[in-house]
């Protein structure tokens, strides 16, 4: 699914060079659920942007779904983003003035799907994340967790090869965070490939593999033997809350 | 991206910033408005002039004494019946000739009073002017020879004086100086409406009488002018000059006769029209340019405001063209709405001007299409730079934009 070879990204600002990624060799198979961890500035977002075809490598190669994308032009990259990538961002990145439903329709507008089909698929995607009753709300009428669920619906609506989430729970409280992780776990069980960046080990432990970065290099790659189940976790959290209330 | 979708996005965006959009459109509104107003009023004027031309006849010519040098005119310079005959015999260039004189007068029937412009003519005059008989007859040879007190009036005057009643055969009293004369209506002609004509003739009704009768009524036997119809309107100046030369030969004088036709008038009007058009074109051009700059400015603001939106759209798969087209469409729609508002403004202003000018404005499909084409072009020309700026934004930086 994802295969990088000596992937290197160097930012040049005048005479100053920042090596954001150095010789990263990464292999992610179809159906995996991977967490990427590392301290601030270690290159996690840079990696996600490259994996998501928003940015280009300085050197090395990146093969996505059997296609070498490191040499592609803008137009082709846009097409790959549209068909093969689903992004989920820390700050949701929904368009504020349109409804949740319309936000979810956006990627399909760029793949030329007819209006009727678009609407139907968007409704299905929103149902999948449990927001069927909030379809016609605008983002500012939704809670943070709900907004992130809209963003997930938007990410998966075009059946992408991979879902990339950069700190999707970063702006959420722990309960909403668990809700989001529950959705990811379910999607993963249904076969989706997911890569997510997080600072929190608790969140990373919901995945099945943790890759750690430091100063732009991949330093550790470990499996999670017994991933935390988000649904159980939510039950525990509400138990705790009840106890505190009594 | 879907074209329709782009239009929806653009319209929404414009609706969300109504005031700002209207202010942006102002230059376009004023530019298009002034062009539409002026062009339609001028085309109305042109049409009016054509009507007048038709009434007067483009192959009609009036030869008259040169009153510019009235002090040098003596009785031997006056035109004669023989001159008329000589002109008539000049050849195939001449279709018809009639002596011509006019006097202002008033008509009275009971208490009704109307101002008149009496034309004294010969029966041949009906061949010269485009006169259409509605009832009765035009003056004939007997009227002419016997100096009969008969008069031909138009429908409008007949309606005013007699309303529903049959006017032919009725008598009216017309004034000649301090004297009253009773004349019989022998025919009614179709009224010819023309604003320019009514400016020339005042609010008077034009009526026709035998010139012999008119001369008797006004105690003036001299002949000052003749009206000529030529075969070929292209040769009107040439034929007119021939007639003048003939008259000078016959009277053994020079510089005593001049011709009057509409070519000079038309040239003057055309020159005025083209000068005016140029001035308006410059003004409109400037305001459209300013309007275009306004659109460019507001689109640049819009691109900056929506940097994040552009980043989001790009991350979801929009390519440069999608973004470029989206913003271009927005610029074109702003421009087009401005154009439509401008047209509405122009049409209302045109009606206002026309009510003063006394002729209706003419709105041609061609001009409307042209206005749409111009506004679309402005939208594209001034929208392309902001749209290009939006299209080439780096998605990662755009997403980071606060
Ligand atoms: N556009 C850029 N120009 C120059 N340097 C950059 C640019 N983007 C990122 N960097 C640098 O690259 C390095 C990696 O940045 P990156 O955003 O990938 O870190 P991160 O691991 O995502 O950090 P965080 O956890 O804080 O989000 C940092 O040193 C950063 O300063
Ligand atoms: Mg980051």
XYZ file of C-alpha atoms and ligand atoms in Angstrom:
680
model
C 0.000 0.000 0.000
C 2.603 2.545 1.152
C 6.255 2.037 0.393
C 8.886 4.726 0.821
C 12.551 4.377 0.050
C 15.105 6.797 1.511
C 12.380 9.394 1.612
C 13.989 12.740 2.434
C 12.426 16.180 2.797
C 14.578 19.267 3.169
C 13.121 22.755 3.594
C 15.340 25.528 2.345
C 14.835 29.036 3.622
C 17.587 31.050 2.037
C 20.837 29.592 3.390
C 19.151 27.722 6.243
C 18.325 24.082 5.581
C 15.884 22.141 7.716
C 16.022 18.394 7.320
C 12.415 17.539 8.184
C 12.690 13.901 7.057
C 15.859 11.864 6.528
C 16.020 8.550 4.680
C 12.683 7.253 5.837
C 11.970 3.691 4.767
C 8.396 2.913 5.576
C 6.174 0.030 4.618
C 2.485 -0.001 5.403
C 0.259 -2.809 4.183
C -3.339 -2.757 3.132
C -5.693 -2.854 6.133
C -3.168 -1.678 8.705
C -3.931 0.801 11.493
C -0.757 2.728 12.302
C 0.047 5.468 14.809
C 2.927 7.846 14.214
C 4.456 9.375 17.293
C 7.349 11.653 18.097
C 8.202 14.932 19.721
C 7.220 18.248 18.244
C 9.204 19.059 15.132
C 10.182 15.463 14.497
C 8.608 15.508 11.022
C 5.290 13.778 11.577
C 3.187 16.352 9.753
C 5.751 16.599 7.002
C 5.463 12.855 6.492
C 1.674 12.999 6.453
C 1.706 15.803 3.861
C 3.964 13.764 1.620
C 1.994 10.553 2.134
C -1.141 12.580 1.321
C 0.388 13.955 -1.888
C 0.053 17.528 -0.664
C 3.827 17.898 -0.777
C 6.695 16.428 -2.778
C 9.778 14.575 -1.637
C 13.209 16.191 -1.930
C 14.732 12.805 -2.696
C 13.868 9.154 -2.409
C 10.718 7.511 -3.690
C 7.180 7.038 -2.558
C 4.974 4.360 -4.033
C 1.281 4.524 -3.186
C -1.002 1.666 -4.133
C 1.573 0.440 -6.645
C 2.089 3.828 -8.293
C 5.235 5.938 -7.896
C 3.847 9.357 -7.001
C 7.164 11.094 -6.291
C 7.516 12.146 -9.921
C 3.935 13.201 -10.583
C 2.731 16.653 -11.610
C 0.263 18.882 -9.782
C -2.736 17.760 -11.741
C -2.106 14.068 -11.183
C -1.395 14.628 -7.493
C -4.719 16.442 -7.131
C -6.396 13.455 -8.722
C -4.634 11.028 -6.370
C -5.659 13.136 -3.351
C -9.195 13.063 -4.603
C -9.423 9.329 -5.327
C -6.995 7.619 -2.970
C -6.527 9.841 0.069
C -8.873 10.807 2.870
C -7.587 13.555 5.154
C -8.616 14.219 8.733
C -7.035 17.278 10.328
C -6.595 18.411 13.901
C -8.546 21.592 13.196
C -11.322 19.772 11.243
C -10.976 22.046 8.185
C -14.631 22.097 7.286
C -15.994 24.936 5.157
C -17.873 27.070 7.676
C -20.701 28.409 5.529
C -22.096 25.178 4.161
C -23.916 22.287 5.831
C -22.311 19.081 7.052
C -23.891 17.260 4.118
C -22.478 19.701 1.601
C -19.052 19.492 3.238
C -19.092 15.727 2.822
C -20.113 16.149 -0.820
C -17.083 18.331 -1.606
C -14.553 15.633 -2.600
C -17.116 14.090 -4.964
C -17.638 17.430 -6.704
C -14.037 17.183 -7.815
C -14.446 13.610 -8.990
C -17.383 14.558 -11.197
C -20.043 12.474 -9.495
C -23.620 13.477 -10.299
C -25.472 15.625 -7.769
C -27.980 12.959 -6.857
C -25.372 10.245 -6.322
C -23.240 12.701 -4.376
C -26.010 13.453 -1.981
C -26.830 9.818 -1.458
C -23.222 8.802 -0.766
C -22.737 11.776 1.568
C -25.831 10.801 3.532
C -24.561 7.236 3.842
C -21.142 8.431 5.030
C -22.717 10.695 7.648
C -24.909 7.825 8.848
C -21.763 5.731 9.217
C -20.295 8.226 11.684
C -23.601 8.565 13.526
C -24.569 12.025 12.295
C -27.655 11.254 10.214
C -29.660 13.685 12.337
C -27.150 16.551 12.004
C -26.726 16.529 8.230
C -28.238 19.938 7.635
C -26.360 21.720 10.389
C -23.492 24.047 9.668
C -20.147 23.344 11.353
C -20.582 26.103 13.940
C -23.779 24.419 15.100
C -21.880 21.209 15.900
C -19.613 20.179 18.793
C -15.897 19.526 18.224
C -16.401 15.766 18.234
C -19.269 16.073 15.783
C -17.225 18.284 13.487
C -14.427 15.738 13.475
C -16.958 13.032 12.622
C -18.135 15.132 9.672
C -14.501 15.398 8.612
C -14.135 11.598 8.856
C -17.287 11.127 6.788
C -15.769 13.470 4.209
C -12.477 11.536 4.293
C -14.079 8.179 3.629
C -16.825 9.189 1.220
C -14.728 8.593 -1.909
C -13.595 5.139 -0.681
C -9.941 6.160 -0.428
C -7.076 3.684 -0.366
C -5.845 5.269 2.829
C -7.101 7.603 5.544
C -4.502 10.023 6.930
C -5.294 11.717 10.228
C -2.951 14.335 11.693
C -3.711 14.600 15.417
C -7.444 14.038 14.892
C -8.096 14.019 18.644
C -5.777 16.910 19.441
C -8.561 19.447 19.842
C -11.015 17.133 21.590
C -11.762 16.080 25.165
C -11.058 12.470 26.097
C -14.611 11.256 25.594
C -14.915 12.757 22.090
C -11.421 11.439 21.389
C -12.555 7.927 22.253
C -15.594 8.361 20.044
C -13.353 9.251 17.141
C -11.035 6.325 17.862
C -14.044 4.014 18.017
C -15.026 5.092 14.551
C -11.482 4.565 13.262
C -11.336 1.125 14.834
C -14.610 0.159 13.254
C -13.546 1.469 9.850
C -10.277 -0.441 10.196
C -12.162 -3.632 11.015
C -14.190 -3.057 7.868
C -10.911 -2.988 5.927
C -9.798 0.669 5.853
C -6.102 1.488 5.989
C -5.505 4.255 8.532
C -2.412 6.227 9.510
C -2.757 8.645 12.369
C -0.397 11.038 14.080
C -0.728 11.568 17.786
C 1.168 12.928 20.747
C -0.676 10.772 23.230
C 0.379 7.232 23.877
C -3.162 6.461 25.132
C -4.485 7.257 21.692
C -1.657 5.433 19.913
C -2.443 2.311 21.886
C -5.779 2.077 20.078
C -3.917 1.247 16.877
C -2.087 -1.918 15.971
C 1.342 -0.505 15.222
C 3.294 2.479 16.534
C 6.049 4.132 14.528
C 8.215 6.697 16.308
C 10.105 9.576 14.780
C 12.900 11.751 16.113
C 14.595 14.564 14.198
C 13.166 13.388 10.924
C 14.248 9.779 11.257
C 12.236 6.680 11.920
C 13.567 5.437 15.264
C 11.175 2.777 16.436
C 8.560 0.527 14.852
C 6.628 -1.662 17.298
C 3.418 -3.672 17.089
C 0.665 -3.112 19.653
C -0.020 -6.541 20.991
C -3.320 -5.760 22.637
C -4.926 -2.596 21.273
C -7.254 -0.655 23.578
C -10.875 -1.001 22.526
C -12.406 2.478 22.290
C -15.938 1.270 23.009
C -14.799 -0.381 26.277
C -12.844 2.731 27.078
C -15.897 4.934 26.629
C -17.891 2.723 28.970
C -15.130 2.991 31.575
C -14.963 6.752 31.165
C -18.684 7.159 31.752
C -18.503 4.803 34.771
C -15.830 7.004 36.243
C -17.887 10.059 35.577
C -20.907 8.512 37.294
C -18.825 7.626 40.361
C -17.543 11.165 40.593
C -21.048 12.520 40.364
C -22.240 10.350 43.287
C -15.150 20.813 -11.033
C -18.741 21.049 -11.848
C -19.607 24.346 -13.586
C -22.977 24.641 -11.882
C -21.338 24.046 -8.531
C -18.923 26.914 -9.161
C -21.810 29.216 -10.002
C -23.591 28.201 -6.786
C -20.496 28.850 -4.715
C -20.000 32.232 -6.404
C -23.613 33.327 -5.952
C -23.549 32.297 -2.289
C -20.377 34.215 -1.738
C -21.795 37.326 -3.387
C -25.015 37.067 -1.366
C -22.990 36.779 1.820
C -21.273 40.066 1.039
C -24.144 42.016 -0.525
C -23.063 45.542 0.322
C -19.473 44.929 -0.644
C -20.520 43.332 -3.924
C -22.859 46.191 -4.846
C -20.160 48.776 -4.143
C -17.768 46.751 -6.255
C -20.274 46.697 -9.089
C -20.792 50.457 -9.052
C -18.259 51.198 -11.774
C -19.761 48.556 -14.040
C -23.295 49.728 -13.246
C -22.471 53.327 -14.140
C -20.442 52.378 -17.213
C -22.995 50.027 -18.710
C -25.869 52.241 -17.550
C -24.560 55.310 -19.327
C -23.817 53.405 -22.518
C -27.255 51.802 -22.597
C -29.007 55.087 -21.806
C -27.172 57.186 -24.351
C -27.094 54.622 -27.127
C -30.788 53.871 -26.852
C -31.732 57.543 -26.752
C -29.512 58.245 -29.746
C -30.880 55.315 -31.664
C -34.334 56.617 -30.857
C -33.270 59.996 -32.220
C -31.868 58.368 -35.324
C -35.122 56.534 -35.878
C -37.002 59.774 -35.364
C -34.818 61.474 -37.924
C -35.465 58.701 -40.393
C -39.178 59.223 -39.918
C -38.758 62.903 -40.598
C -36.641 62.120 -43.627
C -39.327 59.834 -44.912
C -41.920 62.522 -44.433
C -39.856 65.171 -46.125
C -38.598 62.736 -48.718
C -34.927 62.144 -49.404
C -35.311 63.040 -53.048
C -37.049 66.295 -52.337
C -35.475 69.646 -52.829
C -36.589 73.187 -52.160
C -35.216 75.993 -54.323
C -35.711 79.416 -52.867
C -34.527 82.975 -53.011
C -31.276 83.589 -51.197
C -32.669 85.527 -48.250
C -29.178 85.669 -46.751
C -28.665 88.593 -49.119
C -32.201 89.921 -48.981
C -31.063 93.509 -49.487
C -29.774 92.683 -52.965
C -32.961 90.949 -54.102
C -35.070 92.898 -56.554
C -38.437 92.120 -58.089
C -36.826 90.722 -61.260
C -35.271 87.925 -59.192
C -38.622 86.552 -58.044
C -39.599 83.200 -59.434
C -42.275 82.912 -62.072
C -44.736 80.387 -63.418
C -42.385 80.199 -66.422
C -39.500 79.104 -64.144
C -41.616 76.261 -62.800
C -42.426 75.152 -66.351
C -38.758 75.406 -67.378
C -37.646 73.242 -64.473
C -40.369 70.740 -65.262
C -39.009 70.484 -68.781
C -35.399 69.998 -67.680
C -35.604 66.271 -68.349
C -35.909 62.924 -66.687
C -34.010 64.043 -63.577
C -37.118 65.914 -62.506
C -40.192 64.003 -61.369
C -42.433 66.863 -60.267
C -42.285 70.586 -59.489
C -44.615 72.745 -57.481
C -44.534 76.375 -56.408
C -44.421 76.692 -52.650
C -45.270 79.261 -50.050
C -46.207 79.034 -46.393
C -47.998 81.210 -43.889
C -48.891 80.826 -40.253
C -52.607 81.133 -39.576
C -55.439 80.009 -37.335
C -58.482 77.897 -38.062
C -61.818 78.446 -36.364
C -64.890 76.266 -36.137
C -67.449 77.514 -33.635
C -65.376 78.057 -30.535
C -62.553 75.670 -31.522
C -59.315 77.382 -32.539
C -56.221 75.730 -33.943
C -52.891 77.110 -35.135
C -52.094 76.251 -38.722
C -49.167 76.212 -41.049
C -50.659 76.752 -44.485
C -48.731 75.453 -47.460
C -49.714 77.026 -50.749
C -48.930 74.466 -53.470
C -50.006 73.254 -56.893
C -51.844 69.932 -57.440
C -48.525 68.397 -58.470
C -47.351 68.710 -54.861
C -48.962 65.389 -53.957
C -46.278 63.726 -56.094
C -43.497 65.489 -54.222
C -44.333 64.890 -50.596
C -45.357 61.481 -49.266
C -48.952 62.458 -48.754
C -51.480 59.736 -48.135
C -55.131 60.625 -48.702
C -57.572 59.190 -46.192
C -60.755 60.835 -47.442
C -61.831 63.194 -50.189
C -59.222 64.472 -52.604
C -56.124 66.601 -52.830
C -56.411 70.035 -54.483
C -56.903 69.708 -58.246
C -56.264 71.744 -61.366
C -59.668 73.434 -61.222
C -59.053 74.533 -57.621
C -55.715 75.880 -58.731
C -56.891 77.717 -61.826
C -60.092 79.129 -60.285
C -58.394 80.040 -56.969
C -61.028 78.069 -55.109
C -61.233 78.365 -51.328
C -60.540 74.702 -50.599
C -58.252 73.177 -47.989
C -56.711 69.784 -47.275
C -56.212 69.013 -43.563
C -54.885 66.028 -41.652
C -56.789 63.504 -39.571
C -55.673 64.948 -36.277
C -56.947 68.403 -37.045
C -60.183 66.938 -38.387
C -60.642 65.038 -35.129
C -59.957 68.132 -33.086
C -62.323 70.346 -35.009
C -65.154 67.950 -35.811
C -64.583 64.951 -33.544
C -66.770 62.103 -34.855
C -68.488 64.135 -37.578
C -67.654 63.888 -41.262
C -65.193 66.705 -41.975
C -65.041 66.604 -45.778
C -67.357 69.271 -47.191
C -67.415 71.239 -43.923
C -66.375 74.850 -43.838
C -63.810 76.389 -41.548
C -62.739 79.965 -41.049
C -59.069 80.736 -41.409
C -57.354 84.002 -40.711
C -55.149 85.882 -43.152
C -53.713 88.794 -41.271
C -56.755 90.547 -39.788
C -59.156 89.075 -42.343
C -61.243 85.961 -42.040
C -61.764 83.614 -44.973
C -64.190 80.763 -45.171
C -62.748 77.683 -46.851
C -64.198 74.245 -47.590
C -62.445 71.048 -46.605
C -61.957 68.956 -49.735
C -59.786 66.176 -48.369
C -58.212 64.583 -45.332
C -54.676 63.195 -45.254
C -52.981 60.835 -42.890
C -51.294 62.617 -39.983
C -47.541 62.157 -39.941
C -46.156 61.996 -36.454
C -42.615 62.980 -35.988
C -41.057 64.636 -33.007
C -38.419 66.415 -35.082
C -41.133 67.522 -37.475
C -43.172 68.932 -34.652
C -40.121 70.786 -33.393
C -39.735 72.378 -36.831
C -43.395 73.181 -37.241
C -44.232 73.950 -33.651
C -47.530 72.593 -32.456
C -49.204 73.692 -35.640
C -51.149 71.509 -38.000
C -49.935 71.422 -41.551
C -52.636 72.151 -44.154
C -52.524 72.510 -47.947
C -54.304 75.002 -50.198
C -53.913 76.028 -53.840
C -51.078 78.559 -53.976
C -53.257 80.763 -56.177
C -55.901 80.963 -53.453
C -53.289 81.588 -50.769
C -51.749 84.401 -52.790
C -55.139 86.009 -53.178
C -55.883 85.643 -49.462
C -52.585 87.158 -48.361
C -52.385 89.773 -51.119
C -48.982 88.604 -52.324
C -48.483 87.536 -55.923
C -44.780 86.847 -55.776
C -43.287 83.387 -55.907
C -40.326 82.811 -53.599
C -39.787 79.092 -53.598
C -40.437 75.874 -55.446
C -40.453 72.324 -54.293
C -38.910 69.726 -56.608
C -38.859 65.963 -56.615
C -35.852 64.418 -58.336
C -35.652 60.908 -59.768
C -32.446 59.890 -58.038
C -31.747 60.946 -54.468
C -28.021 60.301 -54.957
C -27.904 63.027 -57.577
C -29.972 65.505 -55.564
C -27.190 68.064 -55.048
C -26.147 67.894 -58.671
C -29.698 68.329 -59.977
C -30.306 71.145 -57.494
C -27.258 72.977 -58.795
C -28.487 72.513 -62.381
C -31.825 74.051 -61.461
C -30.125 76.997 -59.763
C -27.906 77.517 -62.821
C -30.970 77.416 -65.064
C -32.750 80.026 -62.939
C -29.701 82.275 -62.913
C -29.538 82.026 -66.715
C -33.232 82.758 -67.064
C -33.079 85.785 -64.771
C -29.592 86.848 -65.900
C -28.435 87.196 -62.334
C -26.210 85.288 -59.947
C -26.151 84.236 -56.324
C -29.859 84.766 -55.964
C -31.082 81.210 -55.425
C -30.193 78.523 -52.956
C -31.328 74.970 -52.443
C -32.416 73.298 -49.296
C -32.400 69.572 -48.781
C -31.837 67.228 -45.908
C -28.317 66.071 -46.748
C -26.684 68.918 -44.860
C -28.974 68.403 -41.902
C -28.231 64.693 -41.895
C -24.510 65.331 -42.021
C -24.723 67.704 -39.102
C -26.737 65.288 -37.038
C -24.381 62.442 -37.898
C -21.373 64.476 -36.897
C -22.998 65.418 -33.633
C -23.934 61.807 -33.035
C -20.445 60.484 -33.632
C -18.797 63.146 -31.465
C -21.245 62.416 -28.720
C -20.753 58.678 -29.090
C -17.007 59.142 -28.747
C -17.387 61.184 -25.558
C -19.742 58.610 -24.082
C -17.481 55.763 -25.134
C -14.568 57.419 -23.317
C -16.599 58.026 -20.164
C -17.999 54.508 -20.250
C -14.562 53.092 -20.945
C -13.114 54.867 -17.936
C -15.876 53.801 -15.578
C -15.753 50.236 -16.870
C -11.992 50.219 -16.313
C -12.456 51.559 -12.792
C -15.198 48.965 -12.310
C -12.818 46.269 -13.507
C -10.166 47.410 -11.053
C -12.824 47.300 -8.328
C -13.608 43.715 -9.232
C -9.936 42.795 -9.246
C -9.511 44.396 -5.841
C -12.467 42.648 -4.279
C -11.428 39.335 -5.789
C -7.935 39.717 -4.307
C -9.550 40.363 -0.917
C -11.783 37.356 -1.430
C -8.844 35.115 -2.326
C -6.990 36.173 0.833
C -10.064 35.721 3.004
C -10.655 32.301 1.581
C -7.085 31.043 1.548
C -7.988 28.300 3.980
C -10.993 27.298 1.898
C -8.689 27.032 -1.101
C -6.325 24.825 0.929
C -9.198 22.615 2.004
C -10.521 22.294 -1.520
C -7.062 21.424 -2.796
C -6.556 18.816 -0.085
C -9.830 17.238 -1.188
C -8.668 16.979 -4.788
C -9.288 20.334 -6.462
C -6.616 21.060 -9.034
C -5.405 24.463 -10.210
C -7.982 24.688 -12.968
C -10.832 23.951 -10.589
C -9.787 26.816 -8.334
C -9.009 29.132 -11.243
C -12.419 28.546 -12.792
C -14.211 28.927 -9.481
C -12.764 32.394 -8.905
C -13.090 33.436 -12.535
C -16.755 32.532 -12.483
C -17.188 34.572 -9.343
C -15.584 37.611 -10.979
C -17.686 37.183 -14.110
C -20.885 36.840 -12.087
C -20.149 40.014 -10.111
C -19.472 41.784 -13.383
C -22.585 40.360 -15.041
C -24.851 41.314 -12.154
C -23.336 44.789 -12.358
C -24.047 44.764 -16.085
C -27.665 43.744 -15.597
C -28.207 46.399 -12.912
C -26.482 48.868 -15.226
C -28.814 47.949 -18.074
C -31.851 48.435 -15.856
C -30.479 51.799 -14.745
C -29.687 52.727 -18.340
C -33.170 51.792 -19.527
C -34.824 53.905 -16.836
C -32.535 56.849 -17.523
C -33.208 56.471 -21.252
C -36.943 56.734 -20.654
C -36.381 59.792 -18.491
C -34.262 61.523 -21.127
C -36.680 60.494 -23.849
C -39.658 62.000 -22.100
C -37.796 65.309 -22.299
C -36.577 64.740 -25.841
C -40.053 63.680 -27.006
C -39.016 60.526 -28.805
C -38.978 56.950 -27.573
C -35.653 55.212 -26.883
C -34.763 52.190 -28.999
C -33.370 49.112 -27.243
C -31.809 46.706 -29.668
C -31.041 43.071 -28.955
C -27.588 43.687 -30.415
C -26.785 46.300 -27.789
C -27.993 44.077 -24.970
C -25.878 41.181 -26.206
C -22.945 43.558 -26.580
C -23.382 44.765 -22.994
C -23.387 41.185 -21.752
C -20.302 40.412 -23.806
C -18.471 43.472 -22.485
C -19.276 42.712 -18.850
C -18.266 39.084 -19.261
C -14.986 40.219 -20.779
C -14.371 42.628 -17.899
C -15.038 39.865 -15.394
C -12.553 37.598 -17.147
C -9.869 40.227 -17.750
C -9.883 41.615 -14.225
C -10.685 38.309 -12.543
C -7.909 36.291 -14.101
C -5.067 37.626 -11.951
C -6.773 37.011 -8.575
C -8.008 33.641 -9.800
C -4.509 32.718 -10.934
C -3.170 33.767 -7.528
C -5.717 31.519 -5.849
C -4.972 28.621 -8.159
C -1.257 28.603 -7.528
C -1.504 28.756 -3.729
C 0.450 26.007 -2.022
C -2.088 23.710 -0.342
C -0.066 23.174 2.828
C 0.526 26.870 3.369
C -3.081 27.628 2.530
C -4.247 25.092 5.119
C -2.015 26.665 7.738
C -3.420 30.161 7.006
C -5.320 31.687 9.922
N 7.316 25.066 5.272
C 8.360 24.852 6.089
N 9.498 25.563 5.909
C 10.592 25.333 6.697
N 10.625 24.442 7.661
C 9.528 23.695 7.894
C 8.344 23.875 7.111
N 7.416 22.991 7.540
C 7.986 22.318 8.556
N 9.243 22.734 8.768
C 10.190 22.204 9.769
O 10.257 20.819 9.583
C 10.357 20.171 10.846
C 9.276 19.135 10.980
O 8.036 19.796 11.082
P 6.660 19.036 11.277
O 5.547 20.028 11.138
O 6.636 17.887 10.341
O 6.756 18.525 12.761
P 5.686 17.712 13.617
O 6.363 16.460 13.969
O 4.437 17.619 12.875
O 5.546 18.637 14.867
P 4.253 18.855 15.781
O 4.158 17.683 16.639
O 4.578 20.089 16.542
O 3.107 19.023 14.846
C 10.284 21.256 11.892
O 11.599 21.558 12.324
C 9.686 22.421 11.180
O 10.178 23.624 11.691
Mg 2.429 18.332 13.178
